[in-house]
Amino acid sequence: MGNKALDKKTLSDALARRLPAYYRHVCIMLAEGKQTVTSGELAKRIGNTSAQVRQDFFTCGGVENYHPDTLKEWLSGLLGIKKEHHMVVIGAGNLGRAIISFKDFNSDGFFIDAVFDNNLMFDGMQICGIPILNVSSLEDYLEANKVDIVVITTPASVAEEILEKAIKGGVKGIWNFAPVDLRSSDKIEVQNVHLSDSLLTLSFRINEKEFWKNEI
Amino acid sequence: MGNKALDKKTLSDALARRLPAYYRHVCIMLAEGKQTVTSGELAKRIGNTSAQVRQDFFTCGGVENYHPDTLKEWLSGLLGIKKEHHMVVIGAGNLGRAIISFKDFNSDGFFIDAVFDNNLMFDGMQICGIPILNVSSLEDYLEANKVDIVVITTPASVAEEILEKAIKGGVKGIWNFAPVDLRSSDKIEVQNVHLSDSLLTLSFRINEKEFWKNEI
DNA sequence: TAGATTGTTAATCGATTAACAATC
DNA sequence: TAGATTGTTAATCGATTAACAATC
């Protein structure tokens, strides 16, 4: 219908990364009791132009109106929120625990059902009421339970192996914190987080700034 | 000298995000004992084209040769690695602990010197040998100690306030995990991580894929 | 030497911005 | 109604890719 962007199968990464921010800010404005949202206001909060907001919404098929509830519903639909995503976390280390104890996304329909670790010491223990199972039982677990997303917080060396098992088990997505670049495929979607990379990017920006300070 | 890109003060975000990945993969190849690196090999590992690798390196001023040691040194220089970055973490919760216990970046000259929390319960305690101080003493601490990077793992509500204090204290960069979009300025560089956003982006990709599966 | 790889310029492609008639 | 805001197309801008002579 005159919207070429919609004919493409995948939206650009830049846009896919902005969508959650739109959602987040619409939720905030809703909580603030705002009656209306405008592309201008949203743009200001998110740190870009109103033209971009409108173009993004257009690219995603358009929204009926800019009431915060309508926007929130519409963005929820795009993002697949409230579809009940069942997740398991691999690795009961500090990062695994941090993710489990995150309350941020539980309200959006993301549930963590189990944690897996290779350390037998953890057997029978729980984290925040979630059972820790041995990683050797992962394949059986995936066979027996519907798992949508696997969160990898293991060392790099075993990440690829977990990915394979997740694919076999019919998992739809991987949220990967191990410092390896796992690839998305038609079988599974991957989101690589790479925490240390983002620290290095910060360091780069600091360094870059100091370089130019000295130049002038 | 014929390299226009270098005249620009800041390199593009896309490139700034690829640099740590180049560094990571060069380190891996070095550990594997590779004698040579080529733009093609690096591209394959990182998941892009050799033309992009060469263009990126050119944009960054160029590297003498492609020996893994030379490349590692050169990338280290760009990224500001080994300059000794002193860091403090705000928030002694699960995420704070996870970051402190991360061993990944200590080897790259990033040191965490202290943790701050507003919970008096923690007073006098330590995490991995790092003292937990009360957040009320943050300003004094920043005055008395050289701190390059402040890591924010607090709730959103106090993040802005911490940013202000960090700027006053002469901090160069913020590594922000609170779900607010803090802005970089000429005073301070900010890297917003937004863990939940990346989960939502993953959810979006999964959702998008299923949408097209149903269409066909 | 021949083959492969780099450095650099030019061409292409895609994403952001601008513009403005239509709508609120 | 007038002013502001949207939806959509077109223009611009920047990033990626292609090309290829120079070098390894």
Short mmCIF file of C-alpha atoms (C1' of nucleotides) in Angstrom, two decimals:
data_model
loop_
_atom_site.label_atom_id
_atom_site.label_comp_id
_atom_site.label_asym_id
_atom_site.label_seq_id
_atom_site.Cartn_x
_atom_site.Cartn_y
_atom_site.Cartn_z
CA MET A 1 0.00 0.00 0.00
CA GLY A 2 2.54 2.52 -1.07
CA ASN A 3 4.71 1.60 1.88
CA LYS A 4 7.71 -0.07 0.35
CA ALA A 5 9.49 -0.58 3.65
CA LEU A 6 6.82 -3.02 4.80
CA ASP A 7 7.52 -5.29 1.85
CA LYS A 8 11.01 -5.92 3.12
CA LYS A 9 11.25 -8.94 5.36
CA THR A 10 13.49 -7.41 7.96
CA LEU A 11 13.61 -3.89 9.25
CA SER A 12 16.98 -2.22 9.64
CA ASP A 13 19.07 -2.81 12.75
CA ALA A 14 19.06 0.89 13.55
CA LEU A 15 15.27 0.91 13.64
CA ALA A 16 15.05 -2.41 15.51
CA ARG A 17 17.20 -0.86 18.21
CA ARG A 18 15.11 2.30 18.43
CA LEU A 19 11.80 0.50 18.89
CA PRO A 20 12.44 -0.57 22.50
CA ALA A 21 13.42 2.99 23.34
CA TYR A 22 10.17 4.29 21.90
CA TYR A 23 8.32 1.74 23.98
CA ARG A 24 10.23 2.67 27.11
CA HIS A 25 9.55 6.38 26.71
CA VAL A 26 5.89 5.92 25.87
CA CYS A 27 5.55 3.88 29.08
CA ILE A 28 7.23 6.67 31.02
CA MET A 29 4.93 9.30 29.53
CA LEU A 30 1.96 7.10 30.31
CA ALA A 31 3.13 6.81 33.91
CA GLU A 32 3.54 10.57 34.02
CA GLY A 33 -0.11 10.84 33.09
CA LYS A 34 0.50 12.53 29.74
CA GLN A 35 -2.70 12.67 27.69
CA THR A 36 -0.98 13.10 24.36
CA VAL A 37 2.30 12.14 22.80
CA THR A 38 3.66 13.93 19.76
CA SER A 39 6.44 12.87 17.41
CA GLY A 40 8.28 15.99 18.57
CA GLU A 41 8.06 15.20 22.28
CA LEU A 42 9.03 11.58 21.78
CA ALA A 43 11.94 12.63 19.58
CA LYS A 44 13.23 15.04 22.20
CA ARG A 45 13.19 12.40 24.91
CA ILE A 46 14.83 9.78 22.79
CA GLY A 47 17.35 12.20 21.37
CA ASN A 48 16.50 12.33 17.69
CA THR A 49 14.31 14.23 15.24
CA SER A 50 10.54 14.20 14.91
CA ALA A 51 10.97 13.36 11.24
CA GLN A 52 12.74 10.20 12.25
CA VAL A 53 10.01 9.19 14.66
CA ARG A 54 7.36 9.68 12.01
CA GLN A 55 9.41 7.90 9.38
CA ASP A 56 10.03 4.98 11.77
CA PHE A 57 6.35 4.64 12.61
CA PHE A 58 5.49 4.84 8.93
CA THR A 59 8.06 2.16 8.15
CA CYS A 60 6.45 -0.07 10.75
CA GLY A 61 3.05 0.27 9.15
CA GLY A 62 1.74 3.33 10.97
CA VAL A 63 -0.20 3.78 14.18
CA GLU A 64 -3.85 4.84 14.44
CA ASN A 65 -3.30 7.76 16.77
CA TYR A 66 -0.81 9.16 19.24
CA HIS A 67 -2.66 8.51 22.48
CA PRO A 68 -0.12 6.96 24.83
CA ASP A 69 -2.26 3.84 25.33
CA THR A 70 -2.70 3.30 21.62
CA LEU A 71 1.03 3.81 21.06
CA LYS A 72 1.93 1.45 23.85
CA GLU A 73 -0.37 -1.26 22.53
CA TRP A 74 0.89 -0.81 19.01
CA LEU A 75 4.57 -0.94 20.04
CA SER A 76 3.83 -3.96 22.26
CA GLY A 77 2.45 -5.72 19.22
CA LEU A 78 5.51 -4.94 17.14
CA LEU A 79 7.90 -6.02 19.88
CA GLY A 80 6.03 -9.21 20.67
CA ILE A 81 5.48 -8.14 24.25
CA LYS A 82 2.88 -9.99 26.32
CA LYS A 83 3.05 -13.08 24.19
CA GLU A 84 4.54 -14.94 27.19
CA HIS A 85 8.15 -15.65 26.47
CA HIS A 86 9.57 -18.55 28.43
CA MET A 87 13.25 -18.34 29.10
CA VAL A 88 16.04 -20.36 30.67
CA VAL A 89 19.38 -19.02 31.79
CA ILE A 90 22.57 -20.98 31.21
CA GLY A 91 25.17 -20.20 33.86
CA ALA A 92 24.43 -19.55 37.54
CA GLY A 93 27.31 -17.13 37.99
CA ASN A 94 27.04 -13.48 38.93
CA LEU A 95 25.71 -12.37 35.57
CA GLY A 96 23.15 -15.15 35.49
CA ARG A 97 21.98 -14.14 38.95
CA ALA A 98 21.80 -10.50 37.95
CA ILE A 99 19.58 -11.32 34.99
CA ILE A 100 17.34 -13.56 37.06
CA SER A 101 16.88 -10.91 39.69
CA PHE A 102 16.06 -8.25 37.09
CA LYS A 103 12.46 -7.25 37.62
CA ASP A 104 12.35 -4.99 34.57
CA PHE A 105 10.98 -7.39 32.03
CA ASN A 106 8.86 -9.82 34.04
CA SER A 107 5.99 -7.38 33.68
CA ASP A 108 6.35 -7.59 29.91
CA GLY A 109 5.62 -11.30 29.78
CA PHE A 110 9.16 -12.63 29.98
CA PHE A 111 9.44 -15.51 32.45
CA ILE A 112 12.58 -17.30 33.58
CA ASP A 113 11.67 -20.91 34.30
CA ALA A 114 15.01 -22.55 35.04
CA VAL A 115 18.74 -21.99 35.39
CA PHE A 116 21.37 -24.46 34.20
CA ASP A 117 24.92 -24.81 35.39
CA ASN A 118 27.63 -27.42 35.02
CA ASN A 119 28.71 -27.11 38.64
CA LEU A 120 27.27 -30.03 40.61
CA MET A 121 27.58 -27.92 43.75
CA PHE A 122 24.44 -26.04 42.71
CA ASP A 123 22.31 -29.17 42.34
CA GLY A 124 18.97 -28.78 44.04
CA MET A 125 19.56 -25.12 44.87
CA GLN A 126 17.44 -22.20 43.74
CA ILE A 127 17.98 -18.56 42.76
CA CYS A 128 15.06 -16.30 43.54
CA GLY A 129 12.84 -19.35 43.63
CA ILE A 130 14.05 -20.61 40.26
CA PRO A 131 15.57 -24.10 40.32
CA ILE A 132 19.18 -24.67 39.25
CA LEU A 133 19.48 -27.76 37.10
CA ASN A 134 22.52 -29.49 35.74
CA VAL A 135 23.42 -28.47 32.22
CA SER A 136 23.58 -32.12 31.21
CA SER A 137 19.80 -32.17 31.43
CA LEU A 138 19.35 -29.18 29.13
CA GLU A 139 18.47 -31.16 26.01
CA ASP A 140 15.85 -33.21 27.83
CA TYR A 141 14.45 -30.07 29.37
CA LEU A 142 14.12 -28.34 26.00
CA GLU A 143 12.44 -31.44 24.64
CA ALA A 144 9.90 -31.51 27.47
CA ASN A 145 9.23 -27.80 27.92
CA LYS A 146 8.40 -24.92 25.65
CA VAL A 147 11.35 -22.54 25.79
CA ASP A 148 11.37 -19.45 23.61
CA ILE A 149 14.60 -17.78 24.63
CA VAL A 150 17.87 -19.14 25.97
CA VAL A 151 20.10 -16.71 27.84
CA ILE A 152 23.78 -17.60 27.63
CA THR A 153 25.99 -16.34 30.46
CA THR A 154 28.63 -19.04 30.15
CA PRO A 155 32.28 -18.67 29.16
CA ALA A 156 32.89 -18.26 25.43
CA SER A 157 34.12 -21.82 25.01
CA VAL A 158 30.74 -23.49 25.47
CA ALA A 159 28.46 -20.86 23.89
CA GLU A 160 28.46 -22.43 20.43
CA GLU A 161 27.52 -25.81 21.88
CA ILE A 162 24.59 -24.30 23.78
CA LEU A 163 23.46 -22.60 20.58
CA GLU A 164 23.35 -25.97 18.80
CA LYS A 165 21.32 -27.54 21.58
CA ALA A 166 18.95 -24.58 21.59
CA ILE A 167 18.36 -24.93 17.86
CA LYS A 168 17.72 -28.68 18.22
CA GLY A 169 15.33 -27.91 21.07
CA GLY A 170 13.25 -25.55 18.93
CA VAL A 171 14.22 -22.38 20.76
CA LYS A 172 13.44 -19.16 18.90
CA GLY A 173 16.03 -16.77 20.25
CA ILE A 174 19.37 -16.50 22.01
CA TRP A 175 20.29 -13.64 24.31
CA ASN A 176 24.03 -14.08 24.36
CA PHE A 177 26.36 -12.56 26.96
CA ALA A 178 29.34 -14.78 26.18
CA PRO A 179 32.08 -12.90 24.29
CA VAL A 180 31.58 -14.75 21.00
CA ASP A 181 29.69 -13.55 17.95
CA LEU A 182 26.93 -16.09 17.53
CA ARG A 183 25.07 -15.74 14.24
CA SER A 184 21.36 -15.43 13.62
CA SER A 185 19.97 -17.84 11.07
CA ASP A 186 16.57 -18.81 9.75
CA LYS A 187 16.48 -21.32 12.59
CA ILE A 188 17.16 -18.93 15.44
CA GLU A 189 17.52 -15.23 16.20
CA VAL A 190 20.57 -14.10 18.16
CA GLN A 191 21.20 -10.95 20.11
CA ASN A 192 24.84 -10.62 21.16
CA VAL A 193 25.36 -8.25 24.06
CA HIS A 194 29.14 -8.10 24.54
CA LEU A 195 29.40 -6.07 27.73
CA SER A 196 33.16 -5.62 27.49
CA ASP A 197 32.83 -4.36 23.95
CA SER A 198 30.62 -1.54 25.15
CA LEU A 199 33.19 -0.62 27.80
CA LEU A 200 35.86 -0.52 25.10
CA THR A 201 33.66 1.65 22.90
CA LEU A 202 33.34 4.04 25.82
CA SER A 203 37.08 3.98 26.31
CA PHE A 204 37.53 4.67 22.60
CA ARG A 205 35.28 7.72 22.75
CA ILE A 206 37.15 9.07 25.79
CA ASN A 207 40.45 8.49 24.07
CA GLU A 208 39.27 10.07 20.84
CA LYS A 209 38.12 13.16 22.68
CA GLU A 210 41.46 13.57 24.44
CA PHE A 211 43.28 13.12 21.17
CA TRP A 212 41.44 16.06 19.63
CA LYS A 213 41.87 18.15 22.77
CA ASN A 214 45.61 17.82 22.37
CA GLU A 215 45.51 18.58 18.67
CA ILE A 216 43.92 21.98 19.04
CA MET B 1 46.90 13.44 4.15
CA GLY B 2 44.28 12.54 1.69
CA ASN B 3 42.31 10.80 4.42
CA LYS B 4 39.25 12.95 4.87
CA ALA B 5 37.72 10.73 7.54
CA LEU B 6 40.55 11.55 9.94
CA ASP B 7 39.70 15.26 9.78
CA LYS B 8 36.36 14.56 11.38
CA LYS B 9 36.41 14.84 15.13
CA THR B 10 34.31 11.79 15.84
CA LEU B 11 34.17 8.51 14.03
CA SER B 12 30.77 7.01 13.27
CA ASP B 13 28.95 4.97 15.87
CA ALA B 14 28.89 1.97 13.59
CA LEU B 15 32.67 2.01 13.35
CA ALA B 16 33.15 2.75 17.06
CA ARG B 17 31.17 -0.38 17.79
CA ARG B 18 33.15 -2.53 15.38
CA LEU B 19 36.54 -1.60 16.80
CA PRO B 20 36.21 -3.65 20.02
CA ALA B 21 35.16 -6.64 17.93
CA TYR B 22 38.26 -6.28 15.77
CA TYR B 23 40.34 -6.14 18.91
CA ARG B 24 38.64 -9.19 20.38
CA HIS B 25 39.16 -11.27 17.26
CA VAL B 26 42.77 -10.21 16.80
CA CYS B 27 43.42 -11.31 20.39
CA ILE B 28 41.80 -14.65 19.67
CA MET B 29 43.87 -15.15 16.54
CA LEU B 30 46.98 -14.22 18.48
CA ALA B 31 46.08 -16.80 21.14
CA GLU B 32 45.56 -19.35 18.37
CA GLY B 33 49.13 -18.69 17.29
CA LYS B 34 48.21 -17.26 13.90
CA GLN B 35 51.23 -15.70 12.24
CA THR B 36 49.25 -13.52 9.86
CA VAL B 37 45.91 -11.81 9.83
CA THR B 38 44.24 -10.72 6.61
CA SER B 39 41.35 -8.37 6.09
CA GLY B 40 39.48 -11.34 4.61
CA GLU B 41 40.01 -13.63 7.59
CA LEU B 42 39.13 -10.93 10.08
CA ALA B 43 36.03 -10.04 8.08
CA LYS B 44 34.87 -13.64 8.04
CA ARG B 45 35.20 -13.96 11.80
CA ILE B 46 33.49 -10.70 12.53
CA GLY B 47 30.78 -11.31 9.96
CA ASN B 48 31.33 -8.55 7.41
CA THR B 49 33.29 -7.87 4.24
CA SER B 50 37.02 -7.48 3.76
CA ALA B 51 36.36 -4.16 2.05
CA GLN B 52 34.78 -2.91 5.23
CA VAL B 53 37.70 -4.00 7.36
CA ARG B 54 40.14 -2.19 5.07
CA GLN B 55 37.95 0.88 4.86
CA ASP B 56 37.62 0.95 8.67
CA PHE B 57 41.36 0.65 9.20
CA PHE B 58 41.94 3.34 6.61
CA THR B 59 39.40 5.60 8.30
CA CYS B 60 41.29 5.12 11.57
CA GLY B 61 44.54 6.24 10.04
CA GLY B 62 45.86 2.92 8.80
CA VAL B 63 48.04 0.26 10.39
CA GLU B 64 51.66 -0.51 9.47
CA ASN B 65 51.17 -4.20 8.81
CA TYR B 66 48.83 -7.07 9.56
CA HIS B 67 50.94 -9.03 12.00
CA PRO B 68 48.63 -9.89 14.88
CA ASP B 69 50.91 -8.16 17.41
CA THR B 70 51.07 -4.99 15.38
CA LEU B 71 47.33 -5.00 14.91
CA LYS B 72 46.71 -5.63 18.59
CA GLU B 73 49.02 -2.80 19.60
CA TRP B 74 47.46 -0.46 17.08
CA LEU B 75 43.88 -1.27 18.11
CA SER B 76 44.88 -0.96 21.78
CA GLY B 77 46.11 2.53 21.04
CA LEU B 78 42.87 3.50 19.34
CA LEU B 79 40.73 2.03 22.09
CA GLY B 80 42.75 3.59 24.89
CA ILE B 81 43.55 0.20 26.37
CA LYS B 82 46.36 -0.08 28.88
CA LYS B 83 46.14 3.56 29.85
CA GLU B 84 44.95 2.44 33.32
CA HIS B 85 41.33 3.34 33.68
CA HIS B 86 40.16 3.68 37.24
CA MET B 87 36.53 2.91 37.80
CA VAL B 88 33.95 2.95 40.56
CA VAL B 89 30.64 1.10 40.52
CA ILE B 90 27.49 2.70 41.88
CA GLY B 91 25.08 0.09 43.20
CA ALA B 92 26.08 -3.08 45.04
CA GLY B 93 23.16 -5.11 43.71
CA ASN B 94 23.36 -8.18 41.54
CA LEU B 95 24.39 -6.32 38.43
CA GLY B 96 27.05 -4.36 40.28
CA ARG B 97 28.44 -7.61 41.66
CA ALA B 98 28.41 -9.20 38.24
CA ILE B 99 30.42 -6.35 36.78
CA ILE B 100 32.89 -6.38 39.65
CA SER B 101 33.45 -10.10 39.32
CA PHE B 102 33.98 -9.83 35.56
CA LYS B 103 37.57 -10.76 34.86
CA ASP B 104 37.37 -9.93 31.17
CA PHE B 105 38.62 -6.39 31.24
CA ASN B 106 40.98 -6.27 34.21
CA SER B 107 43.72 -7.48 31.91
CA ASP B 108 43.09 -4.50 29.67
CA GLY B 109 43.94 -1.93 32.34
CA PHE B 110 40.46 -1.35 33.75
CA PHE B 111 40.47 -1.34 37.54
CA ILE B 112 37.49 -1.14 39.86
CA ASP B 113 38.59 0.69 43.00
CA ALA B 114 35.38 1.08 44.98
CA VAL B 115 31.66 0.32 45.07
CA PHE B 116 29.04 2.74 46.37
CA ASP B 117 25.59 1.94 47.66
CA ASN B 118 22.96 3.84 49.61
CA ASN B 119 22.16 0.85 51.80
CA LEU B 120 23.87 1.34 55.19
CA MET B 121 23.72 -2.42 55.66
CA PHE B 122 26.70 -2.75 53.32
CA ASP B 123 28.90 -0.35 55.27
CA GLY B 124 32.35 -1.81 55.83
CA MET B 125 31.68 -4.82 53.63
CA GLN B 126 33.61 -5.80 50.53
CA ILE B 127 32.85 -7.47 47.21
CA CYS B 128 35.75 -9.44 45.75
CA GLY B 129 38.08 -7.44 47.97
CA ILE B 130 36.66 -4.10 46.83
CA PRO B 131 35.27 -1.92 49.62
CA ILE B 132 31.62 -0.87 49.63
CA LEU B 133 31.26 2.79 50.58
CA ASN B 134 28.17 4.84 51.26
CA VAL B 135 26.99 6.81 48.27
CA SER B 136 26.88 9.95 50.40
CA SER B 137 30.67 9.95 50.28
CA LEU B 138 30.83 9.75 46.50
CA GLU B 139 31.55 13.43 45.91
CA ASP B 140 34.39 13.47 48.45
CA TYR B 141 35.78 10.30 46.95
CA LEU B 142 35.79 11.74 43.44
CA GLU B 143 37.49 14.85 44.78
CA ALA B 144 40.23 12.85 46.47
CA ASN B 145 40.78 10.10 43.90
CA LYS B 146 41.34 9.97 40.17
CA VAL B 147 38.33 8.22 38.69
CA ASP B 148 38.04 7.87 34.93
CA ILE B 149 34.83 5.89 34.58
CA VAL B 150 31.71 5.64 36.74
CA VAL B 151 29.55 2.56 36.27
CA ILE B 152 25.90 3.17 37.08
CA THR B 153 23.87 0.12 38.14
CA THR B 154 21.30 2.03 40.18
CA PRO B 155 17.58 2.43 39.53
CA ALA B 156 16.69 4.96 36.84
CA SER B 157 15.55 7.55 39.36
CA VAL B 158 19.02 8.42 40.66
CA ALA B 159 21.07 7.98 37.49
CA GLU B 160 20.87 11.63 36.43
CA GLU B 161 22.03 12.76 39.85
CA ILE B 162 25.03 10.43 39.73
CA LEU B 163 25.87 11.80 36.29
CA GLU B 164 25.96 15.34 37.68
CA LYS B 165 28.25 14.33 40.50
CA ALA B 166 30.51 12.47 38.10
CA ILE B 167 30.83 15.55 35.90
CA LYS B 168 31.64 17.73 38.91
CA GLY B 169 34.20 15.15 40.00
CA GLY B 170 36.02 15.31 36.68
CA VAL B 171 35.09 11.83 35.54
CA LYS B 172 35.60 11.18 31.83
CA GLY B 173 33.04 8.50 31.10
CA ILE B 174 29.83 6.87 32.28
CA TRP B 175 29.00 3.25 31.69
CA ASN B 176 25.28 3.35 32.32
CA PHE B 177 23.10 0.32 33.02
CA ALA B 178 20.15 2.25 34.43
CA PRO B 179 17.21 2.36 32.00
CA VAL B 180 17.51 6.07 31.21
CA ASP B 181 19.12 7.67 28.18
CA LEU B 182 21.94 9.74 29.64
CA ARG B 183 23.53 12.06 27.10
CA SER B 184 27.17 12.47 26.18
CA SER B 185 28.45 16.02 26.25
CA ASP B 186 31.77 17.75 25.86
CA LYS B 187 32.19 17.24 29.60
CA ILE B 188 31.63 13.50 29.69
CA GLU B 189 31.19 10.52 27.41
CA VAL B 190 28.26 8.19 28.07
CA GLN B 191 27.67 4.63 26.98
CA ASN B 192 24.10 3.49 27.70
CA VAL B 193 23.73 -0.26 27.82
CA HIS B 194 19.98 -0.87 28.28
CA LEU B 195 19.90 -4.60 28.84
CA SER B 196 16.12 -4.84 28.62
CA ASP B 197 16.14 -2.97 25.34
CA SER B 198 18.33 -5.64 23.82
CA LEU B 199 15.94 -8.34 25.02
CA LEU B 200 13.08 -6.46 23.41
CA THR B 201 15.02 -6.12 20.17
CA LEU B 202 15.49 -9.89 20.23
CA SER B 203 11.79 -10.33 20.88
CA PHE B 204 11.03 -8.00 17.98
CA ARG B 205 13.19 -10.04 15.60
CA ILE B 206 11.52 -13.27 16.68
CA ASN B 207 8.10 -11.69 16.27
CA GLU B 208 8.98 -10.24 12.87
CA LYS B 209 10.16 -13.62 11.63
CA GLU B 210 6.94 -15.32 12.72
CA PHE B 211 4.90 -12.61 11.08
CA TRP B 212 6.51 -13.30 7.72
CA LYS B 213 6.25 -17.04 8.19
CA ASN B 214 2.48 -16.63 8.49
CA GLU B 215 2.29 -14.33 5.48
CA ILE B 216 3.78 -16.80 3.03
"C1'" DT C 1 57.56 -14.25 -11.04
"C1'" DA C 2 52.57 -14.93 -10.13
"C1'" DG C 3 48.95 -14.66 -6.77
"C1'" DA C 4 47.15 -12.66 -3.14
"C1'" DT C 5 46.36 -8.71 -0.35
"C1'" DT C 6 46.41 -3.97 0.68
"C1'" DG C 7 45.33 1.21 0.40
"C1'" DT C 8 42.57 4.39 -1.68
"C1'" DT C 9 39.13 6.44 -4.77
"C1'" DA C 10 34.72 6.15 -6.84
"C1'" DA C 11 30.07 4.13 -7.10
"C1'" DT C 12 26.19 2.34 -4.80
"C1'" DC C 13 23.11 1.69 -1.48
"C1'" DG C 14 20.40 2.70 2.50
"C1'" DA C 15 19.15 5.61 6.29
"C1'" DT C 16 18.12 10.24 7.89
"C1'" DT C 17 16.28 14.67 7.01
"C1'" DA C 18 13.49 18.02 4.66
"C1'" DA C 19 9.33 19.43 2.70
"C1'" DC C 20 4.62 19.97 2.42
"C1'" DA C 21 -0.24 18.74 1.48
"C1'" DA C 22 -3.69 16.55 4.36
"C1'" DT C 23 -5.56 16.14 8.87
"C1'" DC C 24 -6.35 16.98 13.52
"C1'" DT D 1 -10.82 29.16 11.99
"C1'" DA D 2 -5.72 29.10 12.71
"C1'" DG D 3 -1.88 26.48 14.40
"C1'" DA D 4 0.12 22.48 15.12
"C1'" DT D 5 0.96 17.80 13.88
"C1'" DT D 6 0.82 13.97 10.97
"C1'" DG D 7 1.73 10.82 6.78
"C1'" DT D 8 4.22 10.40 2.82
"C1'" DT D 9 7.33 11.53 -0.99
"C1'" DA D 10 11.58 13.45 -2.42
"C1'" DA D 11 16.25 15.13 -1.41
"C1'" DT D 12 20.35 14.69 1.13
"C1'" DC D 13 23.68 12.70 3.55
"C1'" DG D 14 26.66 9.10 5.18
"C1'" DA D 15 28.09 4.38 5.33
"C1'" DT D 16 29.09 0.19 2.76
"C1'" DT D 17 30.71 -1.97 -1.31
"C1'" DA D 18 33.20 -2.27 -5.58
"C1'" DA D 19 37.14 -1.57 -8.20
"C1'" DC D 20 41.78 -1.55 -9.15
"C1'" DA D 21 46.61 0.13 -9.18
"C1'" DA D 22 50.33 -0.49 -5.91
"C1'" DT D 23 52.54 -3.59 -2.80
"C1'" DC D 24 53.63 -7.66 -0.50
#
